[in-house]
Coordinates of C-alpha atoms in Angstrom, one line a residue:
M1 CA 0.0 0.0 0.0
Q2 CA 1.3 3.4 -0.9
S3 CA 2.6 5.8 1.8
P4 CA 0.9 9.3 2.0
R5 CA 3.9 10.8 0.3
A6 CA 4.0 8.3 -2.6
S7 CA 0.3 8.6 -3.1
R8 CA 0.6 12.2 -4.1
R9 CA 2.1 11.1 -7.5
P10 CA -0.4 11.1 -10.3
P11 CA -1.7 7.7 -11.4
A12 CA -0.3 5.9 -14.5
R13 CA -3.3 7.2 -16.5
L14 CA -2.2 10.8 -16.0
A15 CA 1.4 9.9 -17.0
L16 CA 0.1 8.5 -20.3
L17 CA -1.9 11.7 -20.9
A18 CA 1.3 13.7 -20.1
G19 CA 3.1 11.8 -22.8
L20 CA 0.4 12.6 -25.3
A21 CA 0.7 16.3 -24.4
V22 CA 4.4 16.3 -25.0
C23 CA 4.0 14.6 -28.4
L24 CA 1.5 17.3 -29.4
G25 CA 3.9 20.1 -28.4
C26 CA 1.8 21.5 -25.5
S27 CA 2.5 21.9 -21.7
T28 CA 2.8 18.6 -19.8
L29 CA 0.5 17.5 -17.1
A30 CA 3.5 17.6 -14.8
K31 CA 3.4 21.4 -15.1
R32 CA -0.4 21.7 -15.3
G33 CA -1.4 19.0 -12.8
P34 CA -1.3 21.2 -9.6
T35 CA -4.0 23.5 -11.2
L36 CA -6.3 20.5 -11.5
L37 CA -5.5 18.3 -8.5
P38 CA -5.6 20.2 -5.2
T39 CA -2.4 19.3 -3.4
A40 CA -1.3 22.6 -1.7
H41 CA -2.6 21.4 1.7
Q42 CA -3.2 18.1 3.3
T43 CA -5.0 17.0 6.5
K44 CA -4.7 13.4 7.8
S45 CA -7.5 11.8 9.9
G46 CA -7.4 8.1 10.4
P47 CA -6.9 6.4 7.0
F48 CA -7.9 9.6 5.1
V49 CA -5.5 12.1 3.6
V50 CA -7.5 15.1 2.6
Y51 CA -6.0 17.3 -0.2
S52 CA -7.2 20.8 -0.9
N53 CA -6.0 24.2 -2.2
A54 CA -7.1 26.0 1.0
P55 CA -6.3 24.6 4.5
I56 CA -8.8 22.2 6.0
K57 CA -8.3 21.8 9.8
T58 CA -8.9 18.5 11.6
D59 CA -12.0 20.0 13.3
D60 CA -13.5 21.1 10.0
P61 CA -17.1 19.7 9.5
A62 CA -15.9 17.7 6.4
V63 CA -13.2 15.9 8.4
E64 CA -15.5 15.3 11.3
A65 CA -18.0 13.8 8.8
L66 CA -15.3 11.3 7.8
D67 CA -14.6 10.5 11.5
R68 CA -18.3 9.9 12.2
L69 CA -18.5 7.7 9.2
R70 CA -15.7 5.5 10.6
A71 CA -17.5 5.3 13.9
D72 CA -20.9 4.5 12.4
L73 CA -19.5 1.7 10.2
A74 CA -17.6 0.2 13.1
E75 CA -20.6 0.3 15.3
R76 CA -23.4 -0.7 12.9
L77 CA -21.5 -3.0 10.6
D78 CA -18.1 -4.3 11.5
P79 CA -15.5 -3.0 14.0
G80 CA -12.7 -4.1 11.6
V81 CA -13.6 -1.2 9.3
D82 CA -12.0 1.1 11.9
S83 CA -8.6 -0.6 11.6
D84 CA -8.1 0.5 8.0
P85 CA -4.5 1.7 7.8
G86 CA -5.1 3.8 4.6
P87 CA -4.2 5.8 2.8
V88 CA -7.5 6.8 1.3
E89 CA -6.8 9.9 -0.8
V90 CA -9.6 12.6 -0.7
Y91 CA -9.4 15.4 -3.1
V92 CA -11.6 18.4 -2.3
L93 CA -11.6 20.8 -5.3
D94 CA -12.4 24.5 -4.9
D95 CA -15.8 24.5 -6.6
R96 CA -18.0 22.5 -9.0
A97 CA -16.5 24.1 -12.1
A98 CA -13.0 23.0 -11.1
F99 CA -14.3 19.5 -10.3
L100 CA -16.1 19.2 -13.7
H101 CA -12.9 20.3 -15.4
L102 CA -11.0 17.6 -13.7
L103 CA -13.6 15.1 -14.5
R104 CA -13.8 16.0 -18.2
F105 CA -10.0 15.9 -18.7
Y106 CA -8.8 13.0 -16.5
F107 CA -12.0 10.8 -16.5
P108 CA -14.0 11.8 -19.6
E109 CA -15.9 8.5 -19.6
L110 CA -17.6 9.3 -16.3
P111 CA -20.8 11.3 -16.1
P112 CA -20.5 14.9 -14.6
R113 CA -21.8 14.4 -11.1
R114 CA -20.9 15.7 -7.6
A115 CA -18.4 13.1 -6.4
F116 CA -16.9 9.8 -7.2
F117 CA -14.7 7.0 -5.8
L118 CA -12.0 5.3 -7.8
A119 CA -10.2 2.1 -6.8
Q120 CA -7.6 0.1 -8.6
D121 CA -5.6 -2.6 -6.8
D122 CA -4.8 -1.0 -3.4
H123 CA -5.1 2.6 -4.5
R124 CA -8.3 4.3 -3.3
S125 CA -9.3 7.9 -4.1
V126 CA -12.3 10.1 -3.5
Y127 CA -12.9 13.2 -5.6
T128 CA -15.4 16.0 -4.8
F129 CA -15.6 19.7 -4.3
H130 CA -16.6 22.4 -1.7
G131 CA -20.4 22.7 -1.9
P132 CA -23.6 22.6 0.2
R133 CA -23.6 18.7 0.2
L134 CA -19.9 18.1 0.8
D135 CA -20.4 16.2 4.1
E136 CA -23.0 13.9 2.5
D137 CA -20.9 13.3 -0.6
L138 CA -17.7 12.6 1.4
R139 CA -19.6 10.1 3.6
H140 CA -21.1 8.3 0.6
E141 CA -17.8 8.0 -1.4
A142 CA -15.6 7.4 1.6
A143 CA -18.0 4.5 2.6
H144 CA -17.1 2.8 -0.7
A145 CA -13.4 3.3 0.2
L146 CA -13.7 1.8 3.7
L147 CA -15.9 -1.0 2.5
R148 CA -13.4 -2.0 -0.2
G149 CA -10.5 -1.8 2.3
R150 CA -12.3 -4.2 4.6
F151 CA -14.1 -6.6 2.2
G152 CA -12.5 -6.1 -1.2
E153 CA -14.9 -5.8 -4.2
I154 CA -18.5 -6.4 -3.3
P155 CA -21.6 -6.5 -5.5
L156 CA -22.7 -3.2 -7.0
W157 CA -26.1 -3.0 -5.5
L158 CA -24.8 -3.8 -2.0
D159 CA -22.0 -1.4 -2.3
E160 CA -24.4 1.4 -3.2
G161 CA -27.0 0.3 -0.6
L162 CA -24.4 0.5 2.2
A163 CA -23.1 3.8 0.9
E164 CA -26.7 5.2 0.9
Y165 CA -27.4 3.8 4.3
F166 CA -24.3 5.5 5.8
E167 CA -24.5 8.6 3.7
A168 CA -26.4 10.8 6.1
G169 CA -25.9 8.4 9.1
P170 CA -28.2 5.7 10.4
D171 CA -29.3 8.0 13.3
D172 CA -30.6 10.7 10.9
L173 CA -34.3 10.0 11.3
Q174 CA -35.4 12.7 8.9
D175 CA -33.3 11.1 6.1
R176 CA -34.8 7.7 6.9
D177 CA -38.4 9.1 6.9
D178 CA -37.7 10.8 3.5
R179 CA -36.4 7.5 2.0
L180 CA -39.4 5.5 3.4
A181 CA -41.8 8.1 1.9
R182 CA -40.3 7.8 -1.5
L183 CA -40.4 4.0 -1.3
A184 CA -44.1 4.2 -0.2
A185 CA -44.8 6.3 -3.3
D186 CA -43.0 3.6 -5.4
V187 CA -45.2 0.9 -4.0
K188 CA -48.4 2.9 -4.8
T189 CA -47.3 3.0 -8.5
G190 CA -47.1 -0.8 -8.5
W191 CA -43.4 -1.3 -7.7
R192 CA -42.3 -4.4 -5.8
P193 CA -38.8 -5.3 -4.5
D194 CA -36.8 -7.6 -6.7
L195 CA -33.4 -8.4 -5.1
R196 CA -32.5 -10.9 -7.8
R197 CA -32.8 -8.2 -10.4
L198 CA -30.6 -5.9 -8.4
E199 CA -28.0 -8.7 -8.2
S200 CA -28.0 -8.9 -11.9
L201 CA -26.8 -5.3 -12.3
D202 CA -23.1 -5.0 -12.9
Q203 CA -22.7 -1.5 -14.5
I204 CA -23.2 1.7 -12.4
H205 CA -25.2 3.4 -15.1
Q206 CA -27.8 0.6 -15.0
M207 CA -28.9 1.7 -11.6
T208 CA -31.8 4.1 -11.4
P209 CA -32.8 6.3 -8.4
R210 CA -35.4 3.6 -7.5
D211 CA -32.6 1.0 -7.5
Y212 CA -30.6 3.1 -5.1
R213 CA -33.7 3.3 -2.8
E214 CA -34.4 -0.4 -3.0
S215 CA -30.7 -1.2 -2.2
W216 CA -30.9 1.1 0.8
A217 CA -34.1 -0.7 1.9
W218 CA -32.5 -4.2 1.8
V219 CA -29.5 -3.0 3.9
D220 CA -31.9 -1.3 6.3
L221 CA -33.9 -4.5 6.7
L222 CA -30.8 -6.7 7.3
L223 CA -29.0 -4.4 9.7
A224 CA -32.3 -4.0 11.7
D225 CA -32.1 -7.7 12.7
P226 CA -28.8 -8.2 14.7
H227 CA -29.5 -11.9 15.2
G228 CA -30.0 -13.1 11.6
G229 CA -30.0 -10.3 9.0
K230 CA -26.8 -8.7 10.1
P231 CA -24.8 -12.0 10.3
A232 CA -26.1 -13.0 6.9
L233 CA -25.1 -9.6 5.4
L234 CA -21.6 -9.8 7.0
A235 CA -21.2 -13.4 5.8
H236 CA -22.0 -12.3 2.2
L237 CA -19.6 -9.3 2.5
R238 CA -16.7 -11.5 3.8
H239 CA -17.2 -14.6 1.6
G240 CA -19.5 -13.9 -1.3
D241 CA -18.7 -12.6 -4.7
E242 CA -20.6 -10.9 -7.5
N243 CA -21.8 -14.4 -8.8
S244 CA -23.2 -15.5 -5.4
A245 CA -26.8 -14.7 -4.8
L246 CA -27.8 -13.3 -1.5
T247 CA -31.4 -13.9 -2.7
T248 CA -31.0 -17.6 -2.2
T249 CA -29.4 -17.3 1.2
L250 CA -32.2 -15.0 2.4
A251 CA -34.9 -17.2 0.9
D252 CA -33.6 -20.1 2.9
R253 CA -34.3 -18.0 6.0
G254 CA -37.8 -17.0 4.9
T255 CA -36.8 -13.5 3.8
D256 CA -38.1 -12.2 0.5
A257 CA -39.8 -9.3 -1.2
A258 CA -42.8 -9.7 1.1
T259 CA -40.6 -9.4 4.1
L260 CA -39.2 -6.1 2.8
L261 CA -42.7 -4.8 2.0
A262 CA -43.8 -5.6 5.5
R263 CA -40.8 -3.7 6.9
L264 CA -41.7 -0.7 4.7
S265 CA -45.2 -0.8 6.0
G266 CA -44.0 -0.7 9.6
D267 CA -44.2 -4.4 10.5
S268 CA -41.2 -6.0 12.2
P269 CA -38.9 -8.1 10.1
R270 CA -38.7 -11.8 10.6
V271 CA -35.8 -13.2 12.6
L272 CA -33.2 -14.8 10.2
A273 CA -31.3 -17.9 11.0
Q274 CA -27.6 -17.9 10.4
K275 CA -25.9 -20.0 7.6
P276 CA -22.3 -19.7 6.4
V277 CA -21.5 -18.7 2.8
P278 CA -18.5 -20.3 1.0
P279 CA -15.5 -18.0 0.4
A280 CA -14.5 -16.6 -2.9
D281 CA -11.7 -14.5 -4.4
R282 CA -12.3 -11.1 -6.0
S283 CA -10.3 -8.1 -7.3
A284 CA -11.1 -5.5 -9.9
R285 CA -11.1 -1.9 -10.8
V286 CA -14.1 -0.1 -9.2
V287 CA -15.6 3.2 -9.9
R288 CA -18.5 4.6 -7.8
L289 CA -20.2 7.9 -8.4
Q290 CA -22.6 10.0 -6.4
D291 CA -25.9 11.2 -7.9
L292 CA -25.8 9.3 -11.2
P293 CA -28.1 9.7 -14.2
D294 CA -29.7 6.7 -15.8
E295 CA -27.4 6.8 -18.8
P296 CA -23.8 8.1 -19.1
P297 CA -23.0 10.8 -21.6
P298 CA -21.0 10.0 -24.7
R299 CA -17.2 10.2 -24.4
P300 CA -15.8 13.4 -26.0
G301 CA -13.4 13.0 -28.9
L302 CA -9.7 13.4 -28.6
L303 CA -9.5 16.9 -30.1
R304 CA -12.2 18.1 -27.7
R305 CA -10.4 16.7 -24.7
I306 CA -7.1 18.3 -25.8
G307 CA -8.9 21.6 -26.3
A308 CA -10.3 21.4 -22.8
F309 CA -6.9 20.8 -21.4
L310 CA -5.5 23.8 -23.2
G311 CA -8.5 25.9 -22.1
L312 CA -9.8 26.4 -25.6

């Protein structure tokens, strides 16, 4: 795992872009990089190294949000999450315009949203910007980072469901009421939970806002039952892979769509029996984004990307 000092070097992808810039006779990313990635100041808190152009103190609300996230994950999910040695790089850009410029140039295949998490091998990074929802965005994307550090790659729906669950914090009753109200409206339109369909999703742009809500609801159901649901969830996190179906494991315990609907209507969930899940190996490049559209925009052409780099 990289040290905080080594982690300040741009990833290999940026080096390739720098080579392209040299071949085209323009300034290299080595010279232009600091104007895109904020590295003037850094603040360390636990596994997180927060980079910014303006100083961010350890008692800043953004840093405190990351500290609370670690505590929430350790208390509600798995104490081992809090032993993450890091580093998890967190880049907080000055504003949305600077963030979108970074996104367009370094990651043009990604949709222009508020924040994203990038992982490849042991390298984990969060990118976002100063804005009214900074704490929420940091918690969501940093949850992805801590979950990956603890459990490796996990199924898309579950990764997003857990990030949604810990986004505002499990003790934020207003946030929970708002989510339940939206799910109740979904039910009135004829929607029914379908965990097997969620498990079939393997691309982030396949997930709709309703899929995010349903993923949150399944996590909420499982973590509400410390005797059966939570152990089943942890077993899946520790030993399952993207090809193993939590649907089958839960069905063996009598938990299905009807159970979730009962939970949403205010009834108590059934107690789930424990059953081990066989281990599996997993490792892959992962990208997670906050506030996604249903479909990603087309990737801009090479000339347009070079023009954006040159400020044209």
